[in-house]
XYZ file of C-alpha atoms in Angstrom:
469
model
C -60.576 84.944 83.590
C -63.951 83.576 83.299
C -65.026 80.210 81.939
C -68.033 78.011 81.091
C -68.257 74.413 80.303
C -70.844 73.449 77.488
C -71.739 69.708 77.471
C -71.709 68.532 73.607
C -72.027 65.070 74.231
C -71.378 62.425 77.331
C -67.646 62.130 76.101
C -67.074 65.532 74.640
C -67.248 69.625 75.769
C -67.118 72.903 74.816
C -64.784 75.203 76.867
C -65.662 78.544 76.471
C -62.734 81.391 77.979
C -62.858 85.042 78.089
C -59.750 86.752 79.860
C -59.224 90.308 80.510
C -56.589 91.594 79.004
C -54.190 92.665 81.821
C -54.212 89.171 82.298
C -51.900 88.461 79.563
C -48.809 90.881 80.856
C -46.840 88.109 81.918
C -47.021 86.439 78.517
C -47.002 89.873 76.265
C -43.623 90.668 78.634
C -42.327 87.427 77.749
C -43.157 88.080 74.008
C -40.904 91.147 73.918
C -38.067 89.516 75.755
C -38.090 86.307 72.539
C -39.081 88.836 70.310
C -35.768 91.519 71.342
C -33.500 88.013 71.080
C -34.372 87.339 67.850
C -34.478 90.768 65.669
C -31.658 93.234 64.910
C -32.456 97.338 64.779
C -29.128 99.681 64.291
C -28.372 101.673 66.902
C -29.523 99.166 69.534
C -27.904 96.453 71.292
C -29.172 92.659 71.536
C -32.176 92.369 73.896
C -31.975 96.461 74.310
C -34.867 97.145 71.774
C -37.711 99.287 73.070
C -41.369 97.884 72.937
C -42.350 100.696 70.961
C -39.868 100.402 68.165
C -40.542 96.792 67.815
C -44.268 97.585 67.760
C -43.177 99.998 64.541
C -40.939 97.407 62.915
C -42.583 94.269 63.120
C -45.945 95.016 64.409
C -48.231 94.663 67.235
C -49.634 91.617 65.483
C -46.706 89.849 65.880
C -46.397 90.460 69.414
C -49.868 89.539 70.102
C -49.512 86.335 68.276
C -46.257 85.273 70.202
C -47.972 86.539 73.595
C -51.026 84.224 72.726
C -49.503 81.115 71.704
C -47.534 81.175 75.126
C -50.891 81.907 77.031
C -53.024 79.612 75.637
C -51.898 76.330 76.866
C -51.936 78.015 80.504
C -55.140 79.773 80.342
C -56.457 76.258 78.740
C -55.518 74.298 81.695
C -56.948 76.672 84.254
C -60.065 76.355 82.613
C -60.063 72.688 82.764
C -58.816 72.577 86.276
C -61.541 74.973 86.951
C -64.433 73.197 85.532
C -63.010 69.991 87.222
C -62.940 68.436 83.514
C -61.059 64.564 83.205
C -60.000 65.537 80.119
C -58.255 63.249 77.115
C -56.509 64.185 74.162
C -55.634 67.443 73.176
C -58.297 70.029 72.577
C -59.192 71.994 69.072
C -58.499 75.740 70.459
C -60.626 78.354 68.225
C -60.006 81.991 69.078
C -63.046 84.088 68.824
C -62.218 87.365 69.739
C -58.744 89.059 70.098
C -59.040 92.719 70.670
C -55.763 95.079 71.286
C -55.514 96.334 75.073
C -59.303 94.596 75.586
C -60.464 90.896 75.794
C -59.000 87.570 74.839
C -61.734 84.873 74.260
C -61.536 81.264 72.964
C -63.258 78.006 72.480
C -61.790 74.794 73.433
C -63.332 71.643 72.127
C -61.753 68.448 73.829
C -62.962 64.736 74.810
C -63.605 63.509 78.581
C -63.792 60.739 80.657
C -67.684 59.911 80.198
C -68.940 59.499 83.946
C -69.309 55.562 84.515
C -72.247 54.110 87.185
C -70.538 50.878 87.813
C -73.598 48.245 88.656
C -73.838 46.198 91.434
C -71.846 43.372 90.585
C -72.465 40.738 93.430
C -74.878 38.573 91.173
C -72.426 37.884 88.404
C -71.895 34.091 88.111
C -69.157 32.990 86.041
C -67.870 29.252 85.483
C -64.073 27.791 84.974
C -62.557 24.473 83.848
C -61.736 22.664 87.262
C -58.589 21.715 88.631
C -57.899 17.847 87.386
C -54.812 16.483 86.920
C -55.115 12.966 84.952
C -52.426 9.822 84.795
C -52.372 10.848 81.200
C -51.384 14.623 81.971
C -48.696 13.782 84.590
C -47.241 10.763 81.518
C -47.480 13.747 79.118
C -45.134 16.085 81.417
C -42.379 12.813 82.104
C -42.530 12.727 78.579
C -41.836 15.341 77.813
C -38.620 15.612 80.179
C -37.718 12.996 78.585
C -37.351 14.221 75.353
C -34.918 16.808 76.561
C -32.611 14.136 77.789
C -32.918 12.560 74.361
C -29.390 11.107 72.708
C -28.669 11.164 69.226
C -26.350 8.397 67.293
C -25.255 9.221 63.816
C -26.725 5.960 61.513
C -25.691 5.491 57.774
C -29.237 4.540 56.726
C -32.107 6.033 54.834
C -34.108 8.920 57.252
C -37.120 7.811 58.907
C -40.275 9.177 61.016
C -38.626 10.810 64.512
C -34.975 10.905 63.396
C -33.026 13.968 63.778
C -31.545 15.364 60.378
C -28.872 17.898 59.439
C -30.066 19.837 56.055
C -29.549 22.261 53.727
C -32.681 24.451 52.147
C -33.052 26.521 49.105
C -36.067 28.157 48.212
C -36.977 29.716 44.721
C -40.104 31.825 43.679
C -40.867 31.736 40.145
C -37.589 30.133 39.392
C -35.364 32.889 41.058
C -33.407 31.790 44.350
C -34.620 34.061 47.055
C -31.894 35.855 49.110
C -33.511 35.049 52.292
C -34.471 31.866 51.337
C -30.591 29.992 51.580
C -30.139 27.790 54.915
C -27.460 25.781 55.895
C -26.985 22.808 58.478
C -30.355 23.114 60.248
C -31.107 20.452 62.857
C -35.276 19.090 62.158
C -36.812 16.632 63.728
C -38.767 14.092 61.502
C -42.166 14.783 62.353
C -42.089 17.678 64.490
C -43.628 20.205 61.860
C -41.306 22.734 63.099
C -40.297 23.557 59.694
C -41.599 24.151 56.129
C -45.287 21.829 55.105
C -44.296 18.872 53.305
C -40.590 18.767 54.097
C -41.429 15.313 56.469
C -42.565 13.882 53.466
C -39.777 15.304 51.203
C -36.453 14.163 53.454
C -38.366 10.613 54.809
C -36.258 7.830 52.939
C -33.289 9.688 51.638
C -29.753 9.152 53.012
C -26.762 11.549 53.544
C -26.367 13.288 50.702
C -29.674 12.724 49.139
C -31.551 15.859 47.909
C -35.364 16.392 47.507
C -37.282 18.884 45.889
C -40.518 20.084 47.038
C -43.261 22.598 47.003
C -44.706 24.941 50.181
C -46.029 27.803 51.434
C -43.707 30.213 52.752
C -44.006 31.248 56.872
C -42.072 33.933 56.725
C -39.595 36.516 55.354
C -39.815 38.438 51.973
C -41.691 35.920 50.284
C -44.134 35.139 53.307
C -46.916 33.498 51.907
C -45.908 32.643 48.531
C -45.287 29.198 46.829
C -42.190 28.257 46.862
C -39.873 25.572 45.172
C -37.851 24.126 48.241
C -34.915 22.214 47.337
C -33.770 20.104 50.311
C -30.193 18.343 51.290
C -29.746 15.884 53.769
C -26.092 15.908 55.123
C -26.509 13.672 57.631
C -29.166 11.153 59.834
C -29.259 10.703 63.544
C -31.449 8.090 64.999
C -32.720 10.058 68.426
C -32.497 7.533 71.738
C -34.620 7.935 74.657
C -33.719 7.376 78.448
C -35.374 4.572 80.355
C -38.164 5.510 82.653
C -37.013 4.096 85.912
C -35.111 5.729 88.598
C -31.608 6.307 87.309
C -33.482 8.915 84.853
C -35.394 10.552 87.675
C -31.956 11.196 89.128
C -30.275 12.037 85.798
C -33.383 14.836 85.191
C -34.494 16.277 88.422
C -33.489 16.259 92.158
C -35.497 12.973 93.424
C -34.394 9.758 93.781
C -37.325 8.021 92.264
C -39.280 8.004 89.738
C -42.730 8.079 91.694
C -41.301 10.967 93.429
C -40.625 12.726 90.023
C -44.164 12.079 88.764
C -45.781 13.137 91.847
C -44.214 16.339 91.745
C -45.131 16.675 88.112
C -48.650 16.658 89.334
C -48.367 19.086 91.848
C -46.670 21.351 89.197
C -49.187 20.798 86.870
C -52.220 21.033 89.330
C -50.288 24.732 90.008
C -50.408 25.946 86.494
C -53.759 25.049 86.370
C -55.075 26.522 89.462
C -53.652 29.765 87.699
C -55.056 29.157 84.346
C -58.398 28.974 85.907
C -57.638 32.789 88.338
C -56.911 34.196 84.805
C -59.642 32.216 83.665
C -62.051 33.579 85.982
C -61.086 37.186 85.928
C -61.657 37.144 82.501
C -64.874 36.076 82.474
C -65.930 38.685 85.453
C -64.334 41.365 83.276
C -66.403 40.045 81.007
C -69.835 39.939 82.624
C -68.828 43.582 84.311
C -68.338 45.254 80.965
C -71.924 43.469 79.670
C -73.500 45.076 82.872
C -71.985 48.461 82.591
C -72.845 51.308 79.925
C -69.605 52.806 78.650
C -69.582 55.903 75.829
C -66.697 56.012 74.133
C -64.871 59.018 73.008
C -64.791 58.725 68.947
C -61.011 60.115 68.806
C -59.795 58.430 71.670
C -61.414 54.902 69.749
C -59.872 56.148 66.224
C -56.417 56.940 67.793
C -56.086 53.618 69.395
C -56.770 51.471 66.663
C -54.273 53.433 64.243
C -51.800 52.913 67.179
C -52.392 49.096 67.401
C -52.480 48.358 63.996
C -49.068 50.449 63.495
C -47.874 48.531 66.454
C -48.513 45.068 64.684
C -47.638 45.939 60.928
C -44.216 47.894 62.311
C -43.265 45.395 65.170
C -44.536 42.403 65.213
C -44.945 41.855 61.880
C -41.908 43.430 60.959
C -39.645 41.710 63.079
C -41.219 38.115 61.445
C -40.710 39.507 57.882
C -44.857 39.867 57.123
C -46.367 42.657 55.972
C -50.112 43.144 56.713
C -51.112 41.244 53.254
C -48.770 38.211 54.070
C -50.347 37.887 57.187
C -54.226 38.379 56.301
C -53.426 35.592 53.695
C -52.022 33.587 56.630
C -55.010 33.964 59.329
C -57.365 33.684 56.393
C -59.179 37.136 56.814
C -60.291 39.711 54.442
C -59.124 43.431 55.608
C -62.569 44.034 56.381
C -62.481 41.854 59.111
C -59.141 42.485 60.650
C -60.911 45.859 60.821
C -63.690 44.819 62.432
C -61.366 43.096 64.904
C -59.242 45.587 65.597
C -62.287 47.953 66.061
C -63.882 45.369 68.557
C -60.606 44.769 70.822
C -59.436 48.828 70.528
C -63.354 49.553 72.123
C -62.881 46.376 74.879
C -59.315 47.801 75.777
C -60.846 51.472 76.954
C -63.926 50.413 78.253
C -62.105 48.160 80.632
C -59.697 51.003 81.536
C -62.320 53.259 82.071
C -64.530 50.316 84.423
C -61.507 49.338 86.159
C -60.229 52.844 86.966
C -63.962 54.496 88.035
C -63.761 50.783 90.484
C -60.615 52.334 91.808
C -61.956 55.559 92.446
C -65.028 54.198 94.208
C -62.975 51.930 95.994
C -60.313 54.037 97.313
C -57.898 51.531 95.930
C -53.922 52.323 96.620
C -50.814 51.020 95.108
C -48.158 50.293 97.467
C -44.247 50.372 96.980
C -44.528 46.999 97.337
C -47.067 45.967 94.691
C -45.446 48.155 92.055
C -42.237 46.791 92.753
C -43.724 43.393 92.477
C -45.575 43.930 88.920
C -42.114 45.646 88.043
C -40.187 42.465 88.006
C -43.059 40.782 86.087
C -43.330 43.187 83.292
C -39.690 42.715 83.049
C -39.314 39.635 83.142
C -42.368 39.262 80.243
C -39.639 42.007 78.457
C -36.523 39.980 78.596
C -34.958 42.673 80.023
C -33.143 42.935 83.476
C -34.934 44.593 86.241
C -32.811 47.128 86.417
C -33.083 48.169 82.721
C -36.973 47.762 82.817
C -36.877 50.406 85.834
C -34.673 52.846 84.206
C -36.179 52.481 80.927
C -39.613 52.947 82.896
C -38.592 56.000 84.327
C -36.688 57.587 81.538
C -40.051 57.714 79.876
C -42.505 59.073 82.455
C -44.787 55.378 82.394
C -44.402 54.869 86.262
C -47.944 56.348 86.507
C -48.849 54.174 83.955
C -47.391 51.310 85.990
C -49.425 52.702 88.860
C -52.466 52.351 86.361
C -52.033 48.904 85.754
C -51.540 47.535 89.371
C -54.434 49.733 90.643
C -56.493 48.218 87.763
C -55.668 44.961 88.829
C -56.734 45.275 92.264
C -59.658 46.518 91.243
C -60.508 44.290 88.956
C -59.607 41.300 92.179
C -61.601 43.173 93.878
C -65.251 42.438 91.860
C -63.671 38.549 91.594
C -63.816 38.152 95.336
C -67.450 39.475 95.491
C -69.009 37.131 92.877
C -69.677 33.612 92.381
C -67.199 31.656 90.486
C -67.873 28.186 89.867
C -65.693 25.036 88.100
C -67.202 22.740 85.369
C -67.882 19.890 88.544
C -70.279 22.756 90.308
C -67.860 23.380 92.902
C -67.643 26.811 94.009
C -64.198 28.461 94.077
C -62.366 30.671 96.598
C -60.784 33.341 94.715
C -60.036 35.418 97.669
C -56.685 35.202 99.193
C -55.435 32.971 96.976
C -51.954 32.729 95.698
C -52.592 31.840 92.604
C -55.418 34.750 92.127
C -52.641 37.247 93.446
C -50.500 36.432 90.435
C -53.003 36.667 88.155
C -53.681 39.680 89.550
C -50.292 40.451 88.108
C -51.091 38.976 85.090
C -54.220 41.246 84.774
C -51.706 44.625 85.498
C -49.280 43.269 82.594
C -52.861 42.932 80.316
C -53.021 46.204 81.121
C -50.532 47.281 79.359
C -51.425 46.066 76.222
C -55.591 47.122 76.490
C -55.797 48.802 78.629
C -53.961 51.814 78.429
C -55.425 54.424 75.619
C -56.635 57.073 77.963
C -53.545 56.964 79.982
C -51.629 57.698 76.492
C -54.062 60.593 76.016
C -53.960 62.432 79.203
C -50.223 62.023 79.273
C -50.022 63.900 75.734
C -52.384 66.383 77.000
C -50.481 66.900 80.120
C -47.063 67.238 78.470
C -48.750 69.805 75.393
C -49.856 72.028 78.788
């Protein structure tokens, strides 16, 4: 077999393949064999059929075709393995010369991994919100502990702002009662806008019993984002009573004895979350800079597949599972389709030039992905699932996406990697360690789980290819 490698564009090549016909015995053999299993002659048992005869019955053509198709995807791969190609996608195959006992030749058009110089890096300067817990934030958090230990007294009076009320809702479009649009004995909170626009308004001085009829905009289900007429019953009011903050509630919600002991470890808690708000912070801002530094061609296909995929992803999923469709929702986020194009577009194009940044930094970096560290991002992907470790694992496996697990840890790493190296300061001008940092390693996680949502096309792509050869 000989083949050459033609250069179309820095994302795309030509494969051209010529193979010698006794090259192809092993598939032509294997032709007859499928061939014999298939077809019935008289005189001749299953399987028993002589080349020859089905040559005369059925043709040579048939054969041929048969012994091709099985070649092809082998012959295909050598090439690529032989022209050391990082290939994506599957290719368009064109045969351009078939001759009988002679020459097989074909042309193999597919998309590659464009080759990536990343930049030197070390300048980047990036800045993040410091770490400053106020009074204010740490009252916020007792607060709102507080409200979970809430009590709530039934009152016979008329409903007021913060009360807690038992209804009934009915909704009707264009006078017809919609069949998703009947609730019965919700709990709502007086002022928590939880539910429907204009209900607080609607159920604020009525009693038990009282009914009120007003008009909204629907959230959600088959009517998402119509007016609706939204009949509302109140069956009964609860005035909501909060616990005293003093030490007696510090026991009651936590394991401290004190209430100065509760705060303070509401600050540290909260100074935690946002020492790892500002890791994530600051890794996304170095991606950020990184991908401004670095030229990245992307393969058309590869950009047109992924955006199909994530818009089928939100209209069929997420959307789906709230009861939108894609017009409901536009009309919600207040965008023309034009724009929720040009978003999509813009995010697809961010998701594989990261993956193919953060996977050349792995290459150049040697980067490896211990048992360990996949085990780790394991549990977190499962745990961002809801489903049990063990389920995530199996369900991981059963599909072949361990290497795309692999992916997203390596990608992580490499992406901690470029943090460590650069500057990152806070909003007060203090510089920032980001290297060995606890909470940098779990957004390191963080950035593998990312992964999985941008981060990921090519992976898809070669996996398809590999599975097609």
């Amino acid at each position: 077999m000989k083949s050459a490698v033609e250069t179309l564009n820095p994302t795309r090549v030509r494969l051209t393949v010529e193979v010698p016909f006794e090259e192809l015995k092993d598939s032509l053999d294997a032709a007859y064999k499928k061939i014999n299993q298939q077809v019935t002659v008289p005189g001749f048992r299953k399987g028993k059929i002589p080349a020859r005869l089905i040559d005369q019955r059925f043709g040579r053509g048939a054969v041929l075709e048969e012994a091709v198709n099985d070649a092809l995807p082998k012959l295909y791969q050598s090439a690529v393995e032989e022209g050391e190609l990082n290939v994506l996608g599957q290719p368009e195959v064109d045969i351009t010369e078939l001759k009988d006992n002679e020459l097989l030749a074909f042309t193999a058009e597919v998309d590659v991994r464009p080759e990536i110089e990343i930049p030197d890096y070390s300048g980047i300067e990036v800045e993040v919100d410091a770490v400053d817990v106020s009074d204010e934030d740490v009252d916020k958090a007792v607060e709102q502990l507080r409200e979970r230990f809430a009590t709530t007294t039934a009152v016979e009076r008329a409903a007021a702002e913060g009360d807690v009320v038992k209804i009934d809702l009915e909704a009707r479009v264009d006078g017809e009662v919609l069949e998703d649009g009947v609730a019965k004995g919700v709990d709502y909170t007086i002022g928590s806008g939880e539910l429907l626009d204009g209900i607080d308004e609607a159920v604020t001085g009525l009693e038990a019993g009282g009914s009120a009829t007003f008009t909204s905009e629907l959230k959600g289900g088959s009517a998402a984002g119509k007016e609706a007429e939204v009949t509302v019953t109140v069956q009964s009011v609860s005035s909501r009573e909060l616990p005293e903050l003093d030490d007696e509630f510090a026991q009651l919600a936590s394991e401290f004895d004190t209430l100065e002991e509760l705060r303070e470890d509401s600050r540290k808690r909260l100074a935690d979350q946002k020492k790892y708000e500002q890791a994530t912070q600051a890794q996304e801002k170095v991606l950020d800079a990184l991908l401004e530094l670095t030229e990245v061609p992307i393969p058309e296909k590869l950009l047109a597949d992924e955006i199909e995929s994530r818009k089928h992803n939100l209209v069929n999923h997420q959307l789906a599972q709230l009861g939108l469709d894609l017009a409901a929702y536009l009309k919600m986020q207040d965008k023309s389709e034009e724009d929720f194009d040009a978003e999509l577009k813009e995010q697809a194009e961010k998701g594989i030039r990261t993956q193919f940044v953060l996977d050349e930094l792995v290459s150049k970096e040697k980067l490896n992905v211990s048992q360990e560290e996949l085990t780790e991002h394991l549990m977190r992907r499962a745990q961002s699932s809801g489903m049990s470790p063990d389920q995530f694992a199996q369900a991981v496996v059963e599909g072949g996406q361990v290497p795309v697990l692999v992916g997203e840890v390596a990608r992580g790493k490499a992406l901690a990697t470029v943090v460590e190296a650069v500057t990152v300061k806070d909003t007060n001008g203090e510089v920032v360690d980001m290297s060995d940092d606890e909470e940098a390693e779990d957004a390191e996680g963080a950035e593998g789980e990312a992964a999985a949502d941008a981060e990921k096309p090519a992976d898809k792509a070669e996996g398809a290819e590999k599975a097609e050869s």
